[in-house]
């Protein structure tokens, strides 16, 4: 009788060593041209001033920022974003400010499309911490996951090292 356990051990070893070095082929890294074509912008005049808000019995000082993603290319922009926790794809560069997140059920990746020379807007709630001044300046970044429904699981499984690669930063603005 053959010893199948030796073959099993070899297969497991090969799979483990392959998976630890495997880089997802579904991940699309933005090019320099992409960064020129896909622009994130904040209109200073549309920022809503910070105000006290109670959410889930907790008091927050929230400002609302409208962030606009524009497609200046000749091609349709297809990107993936979470249906409910889309705020996870945004970050702010000021440590006194935080993107406000909320609990959600039924969270799944969805494909969004922006046709050439059009835009999509996001209302991003920002928590303003105590000790912040009204002259706090900041930028907001969006992680642009290019892709389609075939690779939608990448949003769930992507390691942190990939989450900062496709950041597109907005212009700098200040709290009103």
JSON list of C-alpha atoms in Angstrom, two decimals:
[
{"chain": "A", "resi": 1, "resn": "UNK", "atom": "CA", "xyz": [0.00, 0.00, 0.00]},
{"chain": "A", "resi": 2, "resn": "UNK", "atom": "CA", "xyz": [1.29, 3.47, -0.95]},
{"chain": "A", "resi": 3, "resn": "UNK", "atom": "CA", "xyz": [1.75, 6.11, 1.68]},
{"chain": "A", "resi": 4, "resn": "UNK", "atom": "CA", "xyz": [-0.64, 8.93, 0.70]},
{"chain": "A", "resi": 5, "resn": "UNK", "atom": "CA", "xyz": [0.22, 11.06, 3.71]},
{"chain": "A", "resi": 6, "resn": "UNK", "atom": "CA", "xyz": [3.60, 11.94, 2.15]},
{"chain": "A", "resi": 7, "resn": "UNK", "atom": "CA", "xyz": [1.86, 13.31, -0.94]},
{"chain": "A", "resi": 8, "resn": "UNK", "atom": "CA", "xyz": [-0.61, 15.20, 1.25]},
{"chain": "A", "resi": 9, "resn": "UNK", "atom": "CA", "xyz": [2.22, 16.81, 3.22]},
{"chain": "A", "resi": 10, "resn": "UNK", "atom": "CA", "xyz": [3.94, 17.86, 0.00]},
{"chain": "A", "resi": 11, "resn": "UNK", "atom": "CA", "xyz": [0.73, 19.37, -1.43]},
{"chain": "A", "resi": 12, "resn": "UNK", "atom": "CA", "xyz": [0.03, 21.31, 1.78]},
{"chain": "A", "resi": 13, "resn": "UNK", "atom": "CA", "xyz": [3.61, 22.61, 1.86]},
{"chain": "A", "resi": 14, "resn": "UNK", "atom": "CA", "xyz": [3.45, 23.76, -1.77]},
{"chain": "A", "resi": 15, "resn": "UNK", "atom": "CA", "xyz": [0.09, 25.46, -1.21]},
{"chain": "A", "resi": 16, "resn": "UNK", "atom": "CA", "xyz": [1.28, 27.25, 1.92]},
{"chain": "A", "resi": 17, "resn": "UNK", "atom": "CA", "xyz": [4.48, 28.50, 0.36]},
{"chain": "A", "resi": 18, "resn": "UNK", "atom": "CA", "xyz": [2.63, 29.63, -2.78]},
{"chain": "A", "resi": 19, "resn": "UNK", "atom": "CA", "xyz": [-0.09, 31.47, -0.86]},
{"chain": "A", "resi": 20, "resn": "UNK", "atom": "CA", "xyz": [2.36, 33.35, 1.35]},
{"chain": "A", "resi": 21, "resn": "UNK", "atom": "CA", "xyz": [4.09, 34.89, -1.69]},
{"chain": "A", "resi": 22, "resn": "UNK", "atom": "CA", "xyz": [1.02, 35.22, -3.89]},
{"chain": "A", "resi": 23, "resn": "UNK", "atom": "CA", "xyz": [0.13, 38.74, -4.94]},
{"chain": "A", "resi": 24, "resn": "UNK", "atom": "CA", "xyz": [-3.52, 39.14, -5.98]},
{"chain": "A", "resi": 25, "resn": "UNK", "atom": "CA", "xyz": [-3.69, 39.52, -9.74]},
{"chain": "A", "resi": 26, "resn": "UNK", "atom": "CA", "xyz": [-7.02, 41.32, -9.44]},
{"chain": "A", "resi": 27, "resn": "UNK", "atom": "CA", "xyz": [-5.47, 44.34, -7.80]},
{"chain": "A", "resi": 28, "resn": "UNK", "atom": "CA", "xyz": [-5.06, 47.29, -10.13]},
{"chain": "A", "resi": 29, "resn": "UNK", "atom": "CA", "xyz": [-2.49, 49.90, -9.17]},
{"chain": "A", "resi": 30, "resn": "UNK", "atom": "CA", "xyz": [-3.21, 53.42, -10.38]},
{"chain": "A", "resi": 31, "resn": "UNK", "atom": "CA", "xyz": [-0.86, 54.79, -13.00]},
{"chain": "A", "resi": 32, "resn": "UNK", "atom": "CA", "xyz": [0.43, 58.36, -13.21]},
{"chain": "A", "resi": 33, "resn": "UNK", "atom": "CA", "xyz": [-2.07, 58.97, -15.99]},
{"chain": "A", "resi": 34, "resn": "UNK", "atom": "CA", "xyz": [-4.92, 57.63, -13.82]},
{"chain": "A", "resi": 35, "resn": "UNK", "atom": "CA", "xyz": [-3.92, 60.11, -11.10]},
{"chain": "A", "resi": 36, "resn": "UNK", "atom": "CA", "xyz": [-4.24, 62.93, -13.64]},
{"chain": "A", "resi": 37, "resn": "UNK", "atom": "CA", "xyz": [-7.61, 61.66, -14.89]},
{"chain": "A", "resi": 38, "resn": "UNK", "atom": "CA", "xyz": [-9.32, 60.88, -11.57]},
{"chain": "A", "resi": 39, "resn": "UNK", "atom": "CA", "xyz": [-9.45, 63.92, -9.32]},
{"chain": "A", "resi": 40, "resn": "UNK", "atom": "CA", "xyz": [-10.83, 64.26, -5.80]},
{"chain": "A", "resi": 41, "resn": "UNK", "atom": "CA", "xyz": [-12.00, 67.76, -4.93]},
{"chain": "A", "resi": 42, "resn": "UNK", "atom": "CA", "xyz": [-13.57, 69.54, -1.97]},
{"chain": "A", "resi": 43, "resn": "UNK", "atom": "CA", "xyz": [-15.43, 72.82, -2.43]},
{"chain": "A", "resi": 44, "resn": "UNK", "atom": "CA", "xyz": [-14.51, 74.95, 0.60]},
{"chain": "A", "resi": 45, "resn": "UNK", "atom": "CA", "xyz": [-17.86, 76.76, 0.42]},
{"chain": "A", "resi": 46, "resn": "UNK", "atom": "CA", "xyz": [-19.83, 73.49, 0.74]},
{"chain": "A", "resi": 47, "resn": "UNK", "atom": "CA", "xyz": [-18.24, 72.33, 4.00]},
{"chain": "A", "resi": 48, "resn": "UNK", "atom": "CA", "xyz": [-20.82, 72.39, 6.79]},
{"chain": "A", "resi": 49, "resn": "UNK", "atom": "CA", "xyz": [-19.39, 73.79, 10.01]},
{"chain": "A", "resi": 50, "resn": "UNK", "atom": "CA", "xyz": [-18.82, 71.42, 12.94]},
{"chain": "A", "resi": 51, "resn": "UNK", "atom": "CA", "xyz": [-21.79, 71.08, 15.29]},
{"chain": "A", "resi": 52, "resn": "UNK", "atom": "CA", "xyz": [-22.74, 68.82, 18.17]},
{"chain": "A", "resi": 53, "resn": "UNK", "atom": "CA", "xyz": [-24.66, 65.73, 17.08]},
{"chain": "A", "resi": 54, "resn": "UNK", "atom": "CA", "xyz": [-25.92, 62.79, 19.14]},
{"chain": "A", "resi": 55, "resn": "UNK", "atom": "CA", "xyz": [-25.72, 59.42, 17.42]},
{"chain": "A", "resi": 56, "resn": "UNK", "atom": "CA", "xyz": [-26.41, 56.18, 19.28]},
{"chain": "A", "resi": 57, "resn": "UNK", "atom": "CA", "xyz": [-26.47, 58.08, 22.59]},
{"chain": "A", "resi": 58, "resn": "UNK", "atom": "CA", "xyz": [-22.97, 59.44, 21.98]},
{"chain": "A", "resi": 59, "resn": "UNK", "atom": "CA", "xyz": [-22.19, 63.10, 21.40]},
{"chain": "A", "resi": 60, "resn": "UNK", "atom": "CA", "xyz": [-19.96, 63.99, 18.45]},
{"chain": "A", "resi": 61, "resn": "UNK", "atom": "CA", "xyz": [-18.78, 67.27, 17.01]},
{"chain": "A", "resi": 62, "resn": "UNK", "atom": "CA", "xyz": [-19.35, 66.60, 13.30]},
{"chain": "A", "resi": 63, "resn": "UNK", "atom": "CA", "xyz": [-18.55, 68.55, 10.17]},
{"chain": "A", "resi": 64, "resn": "UNK", "atom": "CA", "xyz": [-19.90, 67.44, 6.80]},
{"chain": "A", "resi": 65, "resn": "UNK", "atom": "CA", "xyz": [-17.65, 67.57, 3.78]},
{"chain": "A", "resi": 66, "resn": "UNK", "atom": "CA", "xyz": [-18.80, 66.97, 0.23]},
{"chain": "A", "resi": 67, "resn": "UNK", "atom": "CA", "xyz": [-16.06, 65.18, -1.67]},
{"chain": "A", "resi": 68, "resn": "UNK", "atom": "CA", "xyz": [-16.33, 64.99, -5.45]},
{"chain": "A", "resi": 69, "resn": "UNK", "atom": "CA", "xyz": [-14.60, 62.29, -7.53]},
{"chain": "A", "resi": 70, "resn": "UNK", "atom": "CA", "xyz": [-14.28, 63.40, -11.16]},
{"chain": "A", "resi": 71, "resn": "UNK", "atom": "CA", "xyz": [-13.41, 61.35, -14.21]},
{"chain": "A", "resi": 72, "resn": "UNK", "atom": "CA", "xyz": [-11.50, 63.53, -16.69]},
{"chain": "A", "resi": 73, "resn": "UNK", "atom": "CA", "xyz": [-10.52, 60.60, -18.90]},
{"chain": "A", "resi": 74, "resn": "UNK", "atom": "CA", "xyz": [-12.02, 59.48, -22.21]},
{"chain": "A", "resi": 75, "resn": "UNK", "atom": "CA", "xyz": [-12.98, 56.14, -20.65]},
{"chain": "A", "resi": 76, "resn": "UNK", "atom": "CA", "xyz": [-15.64, 55.08, -18.17]},
{"chain": "A", "resi": 77, "resn": "UNK", "atom": "CA", "xyz": [-14.29, 54.75, -14.64]},
{"chain": "A", "resi": 78, "resn": "UNK", "atom": "CA", "xyz": [-15.37, 51.56, -12.90]},
{"chain": "A", "resi": 79, "resn": "UNK", "atom": "CA", "xyz": [-14.51, 51.20, -9.24]},
{"chain": "A", "resi": 80, "resn": "UNK", "atom": "CA", "xyz": [-15.60, 49.12, -6.28]},
{"chain": "A", "resi": 81, "resn": "UNK", "atom": "CA", "xyz": [-16.94, 50.53, -3.04]},
{"chain": "A", "resi": 82, "resn": "UNK", "atom": "CA", "xyz": [-18.74, 48.99, -0.08]},
{"chain": "A", "resi": 83, "resn": "UNK", "atom": "CA", "xyz": [-22.51, 49.44, -0.09]},
{"chain": "A", "resi": 84, "resn": "UNK", "atom": "CA", "xyz": [-22.69, 50.53, 3.53]},
{"chain": "A", "resi": 85, "resn": "UNK", "atom": "CA", "xyz": [-19.21, 51.04, 4.97]},
{"chain": "A", "resi": 86, "resn": "UNK", "atom": "CA", "xyz": [-17.97, 53.06, 2.00]},
{"chain": "A", "resi": 87, "resn": "UNK", "atom": "CA", "xyz": [-16.44, 55.52, 4.48]},
{"chain": "A", "resi": 88, "resn": "UNK", "atom": "CA", "xyz": [-13.67, 52.93, 5.05]},
{"chain": "A", "resi": 89, "resn": "UNK", "atom": "CA", "xyz": [-12.24, 53.93, 1.67]},
{"chain": "A", "resi": 90, "resn": "UNK", "atom": "CA", "xyz": [-11.70, 57.50, 2.87]},
{"chain": "A", "resi": 91, "resn": "UNK", "atom": "CA", "xyz": [-9.13, 58.95, 5.24]},
{"chain": "A", "resi": 92, "resn": "UNK", "atom": "CA", "xyz": [-8.12, 62.36, 6.47]},
{"chain": "A", "resi": 93, "resn": "UNK", "atom": "CA", "xyz": [-4.57, 63.66, 6.90]},
{"chain": "A", "resi": 94, "resn": "UNK", "atom": "CA", "xyz": [-5.18, 65.63, 10.13]},
{"chain": "A", "resi": 95, "resn": "UNK", "atom": "CA", "xyz": [-4.92, 63.68, 13.41]},
{"chain": "A", "resi": 96, "resn": "UNK", "atom": "CA", "xyz": [-7.48, 65.96, 15.06]},
{"chain": "A", "resi": 97, "resn": "UNK", "atom": "CA", "xyz": [-10.09, 64.85, 12.53]},
{"chain": "A", "resi": 98, "resn": "UNK", "atom": "CA", "xyz": [-11.53, 61.38, 11.88]},
{"chain": "A", "resi": 99, "resn": "UNK", "atom": "CA", "xyz": [-13.92, 59.96, 9.30]},
{"chain": "A", "resi": 100, "resn": "UNK", "atom": "CA", "xyz": [-17.12, 58.98, 11.13]},
{"chain": "A", "resi": 101, "resn": "UNK", "atom": "CA", "xyz": [-18.17, 55.36, 10.58]},
{"chain": "A", "resi": 102, "resn": "UNK", "atom": "CA", "xyz": [-21.41, 53.65, 11.47]},
{"chain": "A", "resi": 103, "resn": "UNK", "atom": "CA", "xyz": [-22.57, 50.09, 11.97]},
{"chain": "A", "resi": 104, "resn": "UNK", "atom": "CA", "xyz": [-24.37, 48.52, 9.06]},
{"chain": "A", "resi": 105, "resn": "UNK", "atom": "CA", "xyz": [-25.97, 45.25, 8.04]},
{"chain": "A", "resi": 106, "resn": "UNK", "atom": "CA", "xyz": [-25.90, 43.83, 4.55]},
{"chain": "A", "resi": 107, "resn": "UNK", "atom": "CA", "xyz": [-22.54, 45.34, 3.68]},
{"chain": "A", "resi": 108, "resn": "UNK", "atom": "CA", "xyz": [-21.17, 44.16, 0.34]},
{"chain": "A", "resi": 109, "resn": "UNK", "atom": "CA", "xyz": [-19.00, 45.47, -2.53]},
{"chain": "A", "resi": 110, "resn": "UNK", "atom": "CA", "xyz": [-20.76, 47.25, -5.35]},
{"chain": "A", "resi": 111, "resn": "UNK", "atom": "CA", "xyz": [-19.47, 48.48, -8.65]},
{"chain": "A", "resi": 112, "resn": "UNK", "atom": "CA", "xyz": [-19.82, 52.20, -9.34]},
{"chain": "A", "resi": 113, "resn": "UNK", "atom": "CA", "xyz": [-19.42, 53.85, -12.69]},
{"chain": "A", "resi": 114, "resn": "UNK", "atom": "CA", "xyz": [-18.52, 57.40, -13.65]},
{"chain": "A", "resi": 115, "resn": "UNK", "atom": "CA", "xyz": [-18.77, 58.16, -17.34]},
{"chain": "A", "resi": 116, "resn": "UNK", "atom": "CA", "xyz": [-16.14, 60.39, -18.98]},
{"chain": "A", "resi": 117, "resn": "UNK", "atom": "CA", "xyz": [-16.11, 64.01, -17.82]},
{"chain": "A", "resi": 118, "resn": "UNK", "atom": "CA", "xyz": [-18.67, 63.41, -15.06]},
{"chain": "A", "resi": 119, "resn": "UNK", "atom": "CA", "xyz": [-18.43, 63.21, -11.26]},
{"chain": "A", "resi": 120, "resn": "UNK", "atom": "CA", "xyz": [-19.81, 61.44, -8.21]},
{"chain": "A", "resi": 121, "resn": "UNK", "atom": "CA", "xyz": [-20.13, 63.08, -4.79]},
{"chain": "A", "resi": 122, "resn": "UNK", "atom": "CA", "xyz": [-19.89, 61.69, -1.28]},
{"chain": "A", "resi": 123, "resn": "UNK", "atom": "CA", "xyz": [-21.06, 63.39, 1.90]},
{"chain": "A", "resi": 124, "resn": "UNK", "atom": "CA", "xyz": [-18.28, 62.52, 4.32]},
{"chain": "A", "resi": 125, "resn": "UNK", "atom": "CA", "xyz": [-18.96, 63.13, 8.03]},
{"chain": "A", "resi": 126, "resn": "UNK", "atom": "CA", "xyz": [-15.85, 64.21, 9.93]},
{"chain": "A", "resi": 127, "resn": "UNK", "atom": "CA", "xyz": [-15.46, 63.96, 13.72]},
{"chain": "A", "resi": 128, "resn": "UNK", "atom": "CA", "xyz": [-13.74, 67.07, 15.03]},
{"chain": "A", "resi": 129, "resn": "UNK", "atom": "CA", "xyz": [-11.91, 66.28, 18.28]},
{"chain": "A", "resi": 130, "resn": "UNK", "atom": "CA", "xyz": [-11.70, 68.56, 21.28]},
{"chain": "A", "resi": 131, "resn": "UNK", "atom": "CA", "xyz": [-8.82, 70.96, 21.06]},
{"chain": "A", "resi": 132, "resn": "UNK", "atom": "CA", "xyz": [-9.25, 71.49, 17.32]},
{"chain": "A", "resi": 133, "resn": "UNK", "atom": "CA", "xyz": [-9.25, 75.03, 16.09]},
{"chain": "A", "resi": 134, "resn": "UNK", "atom": "CA", "xyz": [-11.55, 76.49, 13.48]},
{"chain": "A", "resi": 135, "resn": "UNK", "atom": "CA", "xyz": [-8.54, 76.96, 11.26]},
{"chain": "A", "resi": 136, "resn": "UNK", "atom": "CA", "xyz": [-7.70, 73.25, 11.04]},
{"chain": "A", "resi": 137, "resn": "UNK", "atom": "CA", "xyz": [-6.59, 72.44, 7.51]},
{"chain": "A", "resi": 138, "resn": "UNK", "atom": "CA", "xyz": [-6.97, 68.99, 6.02]},
{"chain": "A", "resi": 139, "resn": "UNK", "atom": "CA", "xyz": [-7.15, 66.84, 2.92]},
{"chain": "A", "resi": 140, "resn": "UNK", "atom": "CA", "xyz": [-9.31, 63.79, 2.36]},
{"chain": "A", "resi": 141, "resn": "UNK", "atom": "CA", "xyz": [-8.11, 60.77, 0.41]},
{"chain": "A", "resi": 142, "resn": "UNK", "atom": "CA", "xyz": [-10.13, 58.09, -1.31]},
{"chain": "A", "resi": 143, "resn": "UNK", "atom": "CA", "xyz": [-8.75, 54.64, -1.99]},
{"chain": "A", "resi": 144, "resn": "UNK", "atom": "CA", "xyz": [-9.85, 53.96, -5.53]},
{"chain": "A", "resi": 145, "resn": "UNK", "atom": "CA", "xyz": [-10.32, 50.19, -5.96]},
{"chain": "A", "resi": 146, "resn": "UNK", "atom": "CA", "xyz": [-10.48, 49.72, -9.70]},
{"chain": "A", "resi": 147, "resn": "UNK", "atom": "CA", "xyz": [-12.21, 46.57, -10.75]},
{"chain": "A", "resi": 148, "resn": "UNK", "atom": "CA", "xyz": [-15.40, 44.74, -11.34]},
{"chain": "A", "resi": 149, "resn": "UNK", "atom": "CA", "xyz": [-17.68, 42.18, -9.73]},
{"chain": "A", "resi": 150, "resn": "UNK", "atom": "CA", "xyz": [-15.26, 39.35, -10.52]},
{"chain": "A", "resi": 151, "resn": "UNK", "atom": "CA", "xyz": [-12.77, 40.71, -8.00]},
{"chain": "A", "resi": 152, "resn": "UNK", "atom": "CA", "xyz": [-15.16, 42.30, -5.51]},
{"chain": "A", "resi": 153, "resn": "UNK", "atom": "CA", "xyz": [-13.96, 40.09, -2.65]},
{"chain": "A", "resi": 154, "resn": "UNK", "atom": "CA", "xyz": [-10.67, 41.95, -2.80]},
{"chain": "A", "resi": 155, "resn": "UNK", "atom": "CA", "xyz": [-12.29, 44.77, -0.82]},
{"chain": "A", "resi": 156, "resn": "UNK", "atom": "CA", "xyz": [-12.91, 42.38, 2.06]},
{"chain": "A", "resi": 157, "resn": "UNK", "atom": "CA", "xyz": [-9.63, 40.52, 1.86]},
{"chain": "A", "resi": 158, "resn": "UNK", "atom": "CA", "xyz": [-7.13, 43.19, 0.85]},
{"chain": "A", "resi": 159, "resn": "UNK", "atom": "CA", "xyz": [-4.22, 43.44, 3.24]},
{"chain": "A", "resi": 160, "resn": "UNK", "atom": "CA", "xyz": [-3.38, 46.84, 4.71]},
{"chain": "A", "resi": 161, "resn": "UNK", "atom": "CA", "xyz": [-0.34, 47.16, 2.45]},
{"chain": "A", "resi": 162, "resn": "UNK", "atom": "CA", "xyz": [-2.70, 47.51, -0.53]},
{"chain": "A", "resi": 163, "resn": "UNK", "atom": "CA", "xyz": [-5.14, 49.89, 1.12]},
{"chain": "A", "resi": 164, "resn": "UNK", "atom": "CA", "xyz": [-2.86, 52.93, 0.80]},
{"chain": "A", "resi": 165, "resn": "UNK", "atom": "CA", "xyz": [-1.55, 52.32, -2.73]},
{"chain": "A", "resi": 166, "resn": "UNK", "atom": "CA", "xyz": [-4.45, 53.82, -4.68]},
{"chain": "A", "resi": 167, "resn": "UNK", "atom": "CA", "xyz": [-5.08, 56.87, -2.54]},
{"chain": "A", "resi": 168, "resn": "UNK", "atom": "CA", "xyz": [-6.20, 59.94, -4.41]},
{"chain": "A", "resi": 169, "resn": "UNK", "atom": "CA", "xyz": [-5.83, 63.08, -2.27]},
{"chain": "A", "resi": 170, "resn": "UNK", "atom": "CA", "xyz": [-8.11, 66.09, -2.44]},
{"chain": "A", "resi": 171, "resn": "UNK", "atom": "CA", "xyz": [-7.13, 69.72, -2.37]},
{"chain": "A", "resi": 172, "resn": "UNK", "atom": "CA", "xyz": [-6.42, 71.21, 1.06]},
{"chain": "A", "resi": 173, "resn": "UNK", "atom": "CA", "xyz": [-9.30, 72.98, 2.81]},
{"chain": "A", "resi": 174, "resn": "UNK", "atom": "CA", "xyz": [-10.02, 74.26, 6.30]},
{"chain": "A", "resi": 175, "resn": "UNK", "atom": "CA", "xyz": [-12.87, 73.91, 8.77]},
{"chain": "A", "resi": 176, "resn": "UNK", "atom": "CA", "xyz": [-15.35, 76.80, 8.54]}
]
